[in-house]
Amino acid sequence: MLAESFDEREAANLFKYALEDYFHKRYFDIKDFDLNEEEIEELNYIFEKISNHYPIQYIFNKAHFFGLDFYVDENVLIPRPETEELVHWILTNHADNSLQILDIGTGSGCIAIALKKNKPDWKFFAIDISEKALEVANINANKHHTEIEFFQHDILPTTNFFVDVQLYMERDDAAPLQLDIIVSNPPYIPFFEQDKMSSSTLNFEPPTALFVSNDSPILFYEKIADFALLHLTKNGKLYFELNEFNANEVVTMLQQKGFIDIQLKKDLAGKDRMLRCTIIN
Ligand code: GLN
């Protein structure tokens, strides 16, 4: 079955992954095929899904990101290598040990958790619109023993996020929490770019995490920038992952809102993929 959709070597690799990651058997131990009938049926079911380009990360509930294994399912985007580059960039830019950081649209939690693993003293908040994504993020935070405050929140309407945080933490001071870093990999694919996407992303990854309307492709960046103007500390940094096709629009929008020191950075594929900027306040 796999051989119809993949070349021989790729099919053999996928078979090996299935044995090792799903059945926890070792490929070289399978000389005498010792899977029972039920397992063979299950294997066939998996192969059918893989042949239809269903992501293997969702089958095995596992994706690698920044040297860590993350639990993933259809409720979250599969972490991408470009996003590892964003995490790496943040880590190389901040030596300070006591920063407060918010991840907007955390999904699987991969950005916040990978950062927390490397900066255990930073205090993390993370939000997502999707309850189900937050369940996944929680699984991952527990798996990696990282303490992160997760909140269900939609960034598009004007925000009462910090009211929620203050209630949760039973803080009675009225001053909003201030953040040293805000990071986001928001939905950034306008529907008209769908034809550029792989069928596995298009058909199986969560549309809420991916798409924005054709009319306002940088809407999330605008809202997050407004939020950052209110909640970033002096010299606080805003980091974005970007769509290479509208990266320059995001830069212009940030300049118009008064952000300074805007740095665009290319990913390893040479595409404008991330940005950082700051504010004077
Ligand atoms: N980089 C992802 C992709 O190409 C999209 C991530 C996003 O929309 N934030 O599918």
Short mmCIF file of C-alpha atoms and ligand atoms in Angstrom, two decimals:
data_model
loop_
_atom_site.label_atom_id
_atom_site.label_comp_id
_atom_site.label_asym_id
_atom_site.label_seq_id
_atom_site.Cartn_x
_atom_site.Cartn_y
_atom_site.Cartn_z
CA MET A 1 0.00 0.00 0.00
CA LEU A 2 2.75 2.42 0.94
CA ALA A 3 4.68 1.52 -2.18
CA GLU A 4 1.89 3.01 -4.29
CA SER A 5 2.30 6.46 -2.74
CA PHE A 6 5.97 6.50 -1.77
CA ASP A 7 9.18 5.18 -3.28
CA GLU A 8 10.51 1.92 -1.90
CA ARG A 9 12.98 3.43 0.51
CA GLU A 10 10.51 5.95 1.90
CA ALA A 11 7.93 3.19 2.31
CA ALA A 12 10.46 1.08 4.22
CA ASN A 13 11.27 4.05 6.46
CA LEU A 14 7.62 4.64 7.23
CA PHE A 15 7.18 0.97 8.03
CA LYS A 16 10.12 1.22 10.42
CA TYR A 17 8.64 4.28 12.15
CA ALA A 18 5.31 2.52 12.53
CA LEU A 19 6.92 -0.51 14.14
CA GLU A 20 9.12 1.49 16.46
CA ASP A 21 6.95 4.44 17.41
CA TYR A 22 3.54 2.82 17.39
CA PHE A 23 4.08 -0.82 18.25
CA HIS A 24 7.34 -0.28 20.14
CA LYS A 25 8.98 -3.15 18.31
CA ARG A 26 12.42 -3.05 16.82
CA TYR A 27 12.74 -3.21 13.09
CA PHE A 28 15.66 -5.63 13.10
CA ASP A 29 13.80 -8.00 15.45
CA ILE A 30 11.03 -8.52 12.94
CA LYS A 31 12.71 -11.28 10.97
CA ASP A 32 9.90 -13.65 11.79
CA PHE A 33 6.94 -11.42 11.45
CA ASP A 34 5.49 -11.58 14.91
CA LEU A 35 2.65 -9.08 14.71
CA ASN A 36 -0.72 -10.59 15.53
CA GLU A 37 -3.77 -10.22 13.31
CA GLU A 38 -5.11 -7.24 15.18
CA GLU A 39 -1.77 -5.48 14.90
CA ILE A 40 -1.55 -6.19 11.21
CA GLU A 41 -5.00 -4.74 10.74
CA GLU A 42 -3.97 -1.67 12.68
CA LEU A 43 -0.79 -1.39 10.64
CA ASN A 44 -2.81 -1.49 7.44
CA TYR A 45 -5.07 1.22 8.78
CA ILE A 46 -2.04 3.37 9.58
CA PHE A 47 -0.54 2.79 6.16
CA GLU A 48 -3.79 3.78 4.52
CA LYS A 49 -3.78 7.04 6.45
CA ILE A 50 -0.14 7.70 5.58
CA SER A 51 -0.86 6.97 1.92
CA ASN A 52 -3.54 9.65 2.07
CA HIS A 53 -0.91 12.07 3.39
CA TYR A 54 -2.28 12.08 6.91
CA PRO A 55 0.64 13.44 8.99
CA ILE A 56 2.56 10.67 10.75
CA GLN A 57 3.06 13.05 13.69
CA TYR A 58 -0.68 12.80 14.38
CA ILE A 59 -0.65 9.02 14.05
CA PHE A 60 2.17 8.59 16.51
CA ASN A 61 1.13 11.62 18.58
CA LYS A 62 4.69 12.79 18.46
CA ALA A 63 6.65 15.65 16.91
CA HIS A 64 10.21 16.72 17.50
CA PHE A 65 10.90 20.35 18.28
CA PHE A 66 14.07 21.96 19.59
CA GLY A 67 15.44 18.64 20.79
CA LEU A 68 12.24 17.73 22.65
CA ASP A 69 9.38 15.34 21.89
CA PHE A 70 5.97 16.96 21.88
CA TYR A 71 2.59 15.29 22.04
CA VAL A 72 0.54 16.45 19.04
CA ASP A 73 -2.91 15.68 17.70
CA GLU A 74 -5.28 17.25 15.19
CA ASN A 75 -6.04 20.10 17.58
CA VAL A 76 -2.64 21.68 17.10
CA LEU A 77 -0.31 22.62 14.31
CA ILE A 78 2.67 20.32 13.96
CA PRO A 79 5.70 22.32 15.17
CA ARG A 80 7.86 23.51 12.27
CA PRO A 81 11.64 23.81 12.00
CA GLU A 82 11.30 27.53 11.12
CA THR A 83 9.79 28.04 14.55
CA GLU A 84 12.82 26.37 16.12
CA GLU A 85 14.86 29.11 14.51
CA LEU A 86 12.66 31.72 16.19
CA VAL A 87 13.16 30.05 19.59
CA HIS A 88 16.91 29.92 19.00
CA TRP A 89 16.98 33.62 18.08
CA ILE A 90 15.14 34.59 21.27
CA LEU A 91 17.49 32.49 23.41
CA THR A 92 20.60 34.06 21.89
CA ASN A 93 19.25 37.59 22.43
CA HIS A 94 18.40 37.55 26.13
CA ALA A 95 20.93 36.72 28.83
CA ASP A 96 18.78 38.13 31.65
CA ASN A 97 17.42 35.54 34.04
CA SER A 98 14.25 37.12 35.33
CA LEU A 99 12.03 37.99 32.39
CA GLN A 100 8.27 37.71 31.97
CA ILE A 101 7.15 36.35 28.64
CA LEU A 102 3.84 35.76 26.90
CA ASP A 103 3.31 33.37 23.98
CA ILE A 104 0.21 34.28 21.96
CA GLY A 105 -1.43 31.40 20.09
CA THR A 106 0.64 28.78 21.84
CA GLY A 107 -0.90 25.70 20.14
CA SER A 108 1.09 22.66 21.26
CA GLY A 109 3.02 24.94 23.61
CA CYS A 110 6.22 24.26 21.69
CA ILE A 111 7.63 27.81 21.75
CA ALA A 112 6.94 28.49 25.42
CA ILE A 113 8.05 25.04 26.57
CA ALA A 114 11.26 25.02 24.53
CA LEU A 115 12.11 28.47 25.89
CA LYS A 116 11.25 27.54 29.48
CA LYS A 117 13.42 24.42 29.25
CA ASN A 118 16.35 26.64 28.41
CA LYS A 119 15.43 29.56 30.66
CA PRO A 120 13.93 27.98 33.78
CA ASP A 121 13.90 31.30 35.64
CA TRP A 122 11.75 33.13 33.11
CA LYS A 123 8.09 33.44 34.04
CA PHE A 124 5.79 32.24 31.27
CA PHE A 125 2.22 32.95 30.27
CA ALA A 126 0.67 31.43 27.17
CA ILE A 127 -2.72 31.89 25.57
CA ASP A 128 -4.70 30.23 22.84
CA ILE A 129 -8.23 30.60 21.55
CA SER A 130 -8.68 26.82 21.48
CA GLU A 131 -9.46 24.91 24.68
CA LYS A 132 -8.42 21.71 22.95
CA ALA A 133 -5.05 23.16 21.96
CA LEU A 134 -4.54 24.23 25.56
CA GLU A 135 -5.17 20.66 26.69
CA VAL A 136 -2.37 19.56 24.38
CA ALA A 137 -0.11 22.38 25.62
CA ASN A 138 -0.78 21.28 29.18
CA ILE A 139 0.13 17.69 28.37
CA ASN A 140 3.41 18.95 26.94
CA ALA A 141 4.16 21.29 29.84
CA ASN A 142 3.66 18.39 32.27
CA LYS A 143 5.68 16.02 30.12
CA HIS A 144 8.61 18.43 30.17
CA HIS A 145 8.12 19.58 33.77
CA THR A 146 7.80 23.21 32.74
CA GLU A 147 5.68 25.64 34.68
CA ILE A 148 3.62 27.82 32.36
CA GLU A 149 0.38 29.68 33.09
CA PHE A 150 -2.04 28.83 30.28
CA PHE A 151 -5.18 30.82 29.55
CA GLN A 152 -7.93 30.41 27.04
CA HIS A 153 -8.15 33.75 25.29
CA ASP A 154 -8.94 35.22 21.89
CA ILE A 155 -6.54 38.04 21.06
CA LEU A 156 -8.78 39.60 18.40
CA PRO A 157 -11.41 41.33 20.54
CA THR A 158 -9.98 43.98 22.85
CA THR A 159 -8.27 42.14 25.59
CA ASN A 160 -9.13 41.53 29.18
CA PHE A 161 -6.39 38.95 29.37
CA PHE A 162 -4.62 40.60 32.27
CA VAL A 163 -7.80 40.88 34.26
CA ASP A 164 -8.10 37.10 33.91
CA VAL A 165 -4.48 36.62 34.92
CA GLN A 166 -4.84 38.83 37.93
CA LEU A 167 -7.96 37.00 39.08
CA TYR A 168 -6.26 33.70 38.59
CA MET A 169 -3.25 34.73 40.58
CA GLU A 170 -5.44 36.48 43.15
CA ARG A 171 -3.54 39.66 42.63
CA ASP A 172 -5.41 42.68 43.87
CA ASP A 173 -3.13 45.37 42.54
CA ALA A 174 -4.65 47.15 39.59
CA ALA A 175 -1.48 47.67 37.59
CA PRO A 176 -1.43 45.40 34.56
CA LEU A 177 1.34 42.87 34.39
CA GLN A 178 4.19 44.00 32.22
CA LEU A 179 5.99 41.73 29.82
CA ASP A 180 9.61 41.72 28.76
CA ILE A 181 8.98 39.53 25.73
CA ILE A 182 5.89 38.83 23.68
CA VAL A 183 6.22 36.10 21.08
CA SER A 184 3.71 34.85 18.55
CA ASN A 185 3.45 32.55 15.58
CA PRO A 186 -0.09 33.58 14.67
CA PRO A 187 -2.26 32.29 11.83
CA TYR A 188 -0.83 33.93 8.72
CA ILE A 189 -1.94 32.16 5.60
CA PRO A 190 -4.60 34.01 3.59
CA PHE A 191 -7.03 31.62 1.89
CA PHE A 192 -5.77 32.65 -1.55
CA GLU A 193 -2.41 31.04 -0.71
CA GLN A 194 -4.00 27.63 -0.17
CA ASP A 195 -2.70 26.31 -3.48
CA LYS A 196 0.87 26.73 -2.18
CA MET A 197 0.21 24.36 0.71
CA SER A 198 0.83 20.65 1.01
CA SER A 199 -2.26 18.46 1.08
CA SER A 200 -1.26 17.09 4.46
CA THR A 201 -1.36 20.59 6.01
CA LEU A 202 -4.42 21.69 4.08
CA ASN A 203 -6.50 18.61 4.82
CA PHE A 204 -5.46 17.68 8.31
CA GLU A 205 -3.94 20.52 10.33
CA PRO A 206 -6.26 22.86 12.27
CA PRO A 207 -7.49 25.72 10.04
CA THR A 208 -7.84 28.08 13.02
CA ALA A 209 -4.09 27.87 13.55
CA LEU A 210 -3.28 28.54 9.91
CA PHE A 211 -5.67 30.80 8.08
CA VAL A 212 -6.55 34.46 7.98
CA SER A 213 -9.08 36.17 5.77
CA ASN A 214 -8.01 37.39 2.34
CA ASP A 215 -9.15 40.91 3.25
CA SER A 216 -6.89 41.37 6.26
CA PRO A 217 -3.95 38.98 6.11
CA ILE A 218 -1.98 40.75 8.84
CA LEU A 219 -4.87 41.25 11.27
CA PHE A 220 -3.31 39.13 14.03
CA TYR A 221 -0.06 41.08 13.79
CA GLU A 222 -1.96 44.36 14.13
CA LYS A 223 -3.89 43.21 17.19
CA ILE A 224 -0.83 41.75 18.85
CA ALA A 225 1.13 44.95 18.12
CA ASP A 226 -1.61 47.02 19.82
CA PHE A 227 -1.53 44.64 22.76
CA ALA A 228 2.28 44.93 22.90
CA LEU A 229 2.09 48.74 22.98
CA LEU A 230 0.10 48.43 26.21
CA HIS A 231 1.92 45.59 27.89
CA LEU A 232 5.59 45.56 26.90
CA THR A 233 8.07 46.94 29.42
CA LYS A 234 10.53 49.64 28.45
CA ASN A 235 12.87 48.01 25.93
CA GLY A 236 10.61 44.95 25.90
CA LYS A 237 10.81 42.88 22.73
CA LEU A 238 8.10 41.66 20.42
CA TYR A 239 8.95 38.59 18.31
CA PHE A 240 6.90 37.31 15.40
CA GLU A 241 7.03 34.40 13.02
CA LEU A 242 6.08 35.73 9.59
CA ASN A 243 4.62 34.74 6.29
CA GLU A 244 7.40 35.48 3.79
CA PHE A 245 4.82 36.86 1.32
CA ASN A 246 3.64 39.69 3.56
CA ALA A 247 6.59 40.23 5.90
CA ASN A 248 7.12 43.75 4.55
CA GLU A 249 3.52 44.74 5.25
CA VAL A 250 4.03 43.71 8.86
CA VAL A 251 7.19 45.85 9.03
CA THR A 252 5.36 48.90 7.63
CA MET A 253 2.45 48.41 10.04
CA LEU A 254 4.86 48.22 13.00
CA GLN A 255 6.69 51.35 11.88
CA GLN A 256 3.38 53.20 11.63
CA LYS A 257 2.49 52.17 15.16
CA GLY A 258 5.79 53.54 16.44
CA PHE A 259 7.81 50.36 16.97
CA ILE A 260 11.54 50.81 16.56
CA ASP A 261 14.62 48.70 15.96
CA ILE A 262 12.66 46.40 13.63
CA GLN A 263 14.83 43.50 12.52
CA LEU A 264 13.73 41.04 9.86
CA LYS A 265 15.44 37.66 9.82
CA LYS A 266 15.47 35.00 7.17
CA ASP A 267 15.00 31.30 7.91
CA LEU A 268 17.44 28.66 6.71
CA ALA A 269 15.51 28.47 3.44
CA GLY A 270 16.33 32.15 2.86
CA LYS A 271 12.75 33.37 3.39
CA ASP A 272 11.75 36.39 5.51
CA ARG A 273 10.44 34.34 8.42
CA MET A 274 10.82 36.23 11.67
CA LEU A 275 11.03 39.65 13.13
CA ARG A 276 11.79 41.37 16.36
CA CYS A 277 11.17 44.95 17.40
CA THR A 278 10.87 47.11 20.46
CA ILE A 279 9.08 50.21 21.75
CA ILE A 280 10.06 53.36 23.57
CA ASN A 281 7.78 54.02 26.50
N1 GLN B 1 4.48 27.78 8.70
C1 GLN B 1 3.21 27.12 8.70
C2 GLN B 1 2.97 26.48 7.34
O1 GLN B 1 3.67 26.72 6.42
C3 GLN B 1 2.10 28.10 9.03
C4 GLN B 1 2.20 28.59 10.42
C5 GLN B 1 1.23 29.66 10.71
O2 GLN B 1 0.22 29.90 10.01
N2 GLN B 1 1.47 30.33 11.74
O3 GLN B 1 2.09 25.68 7.18
#
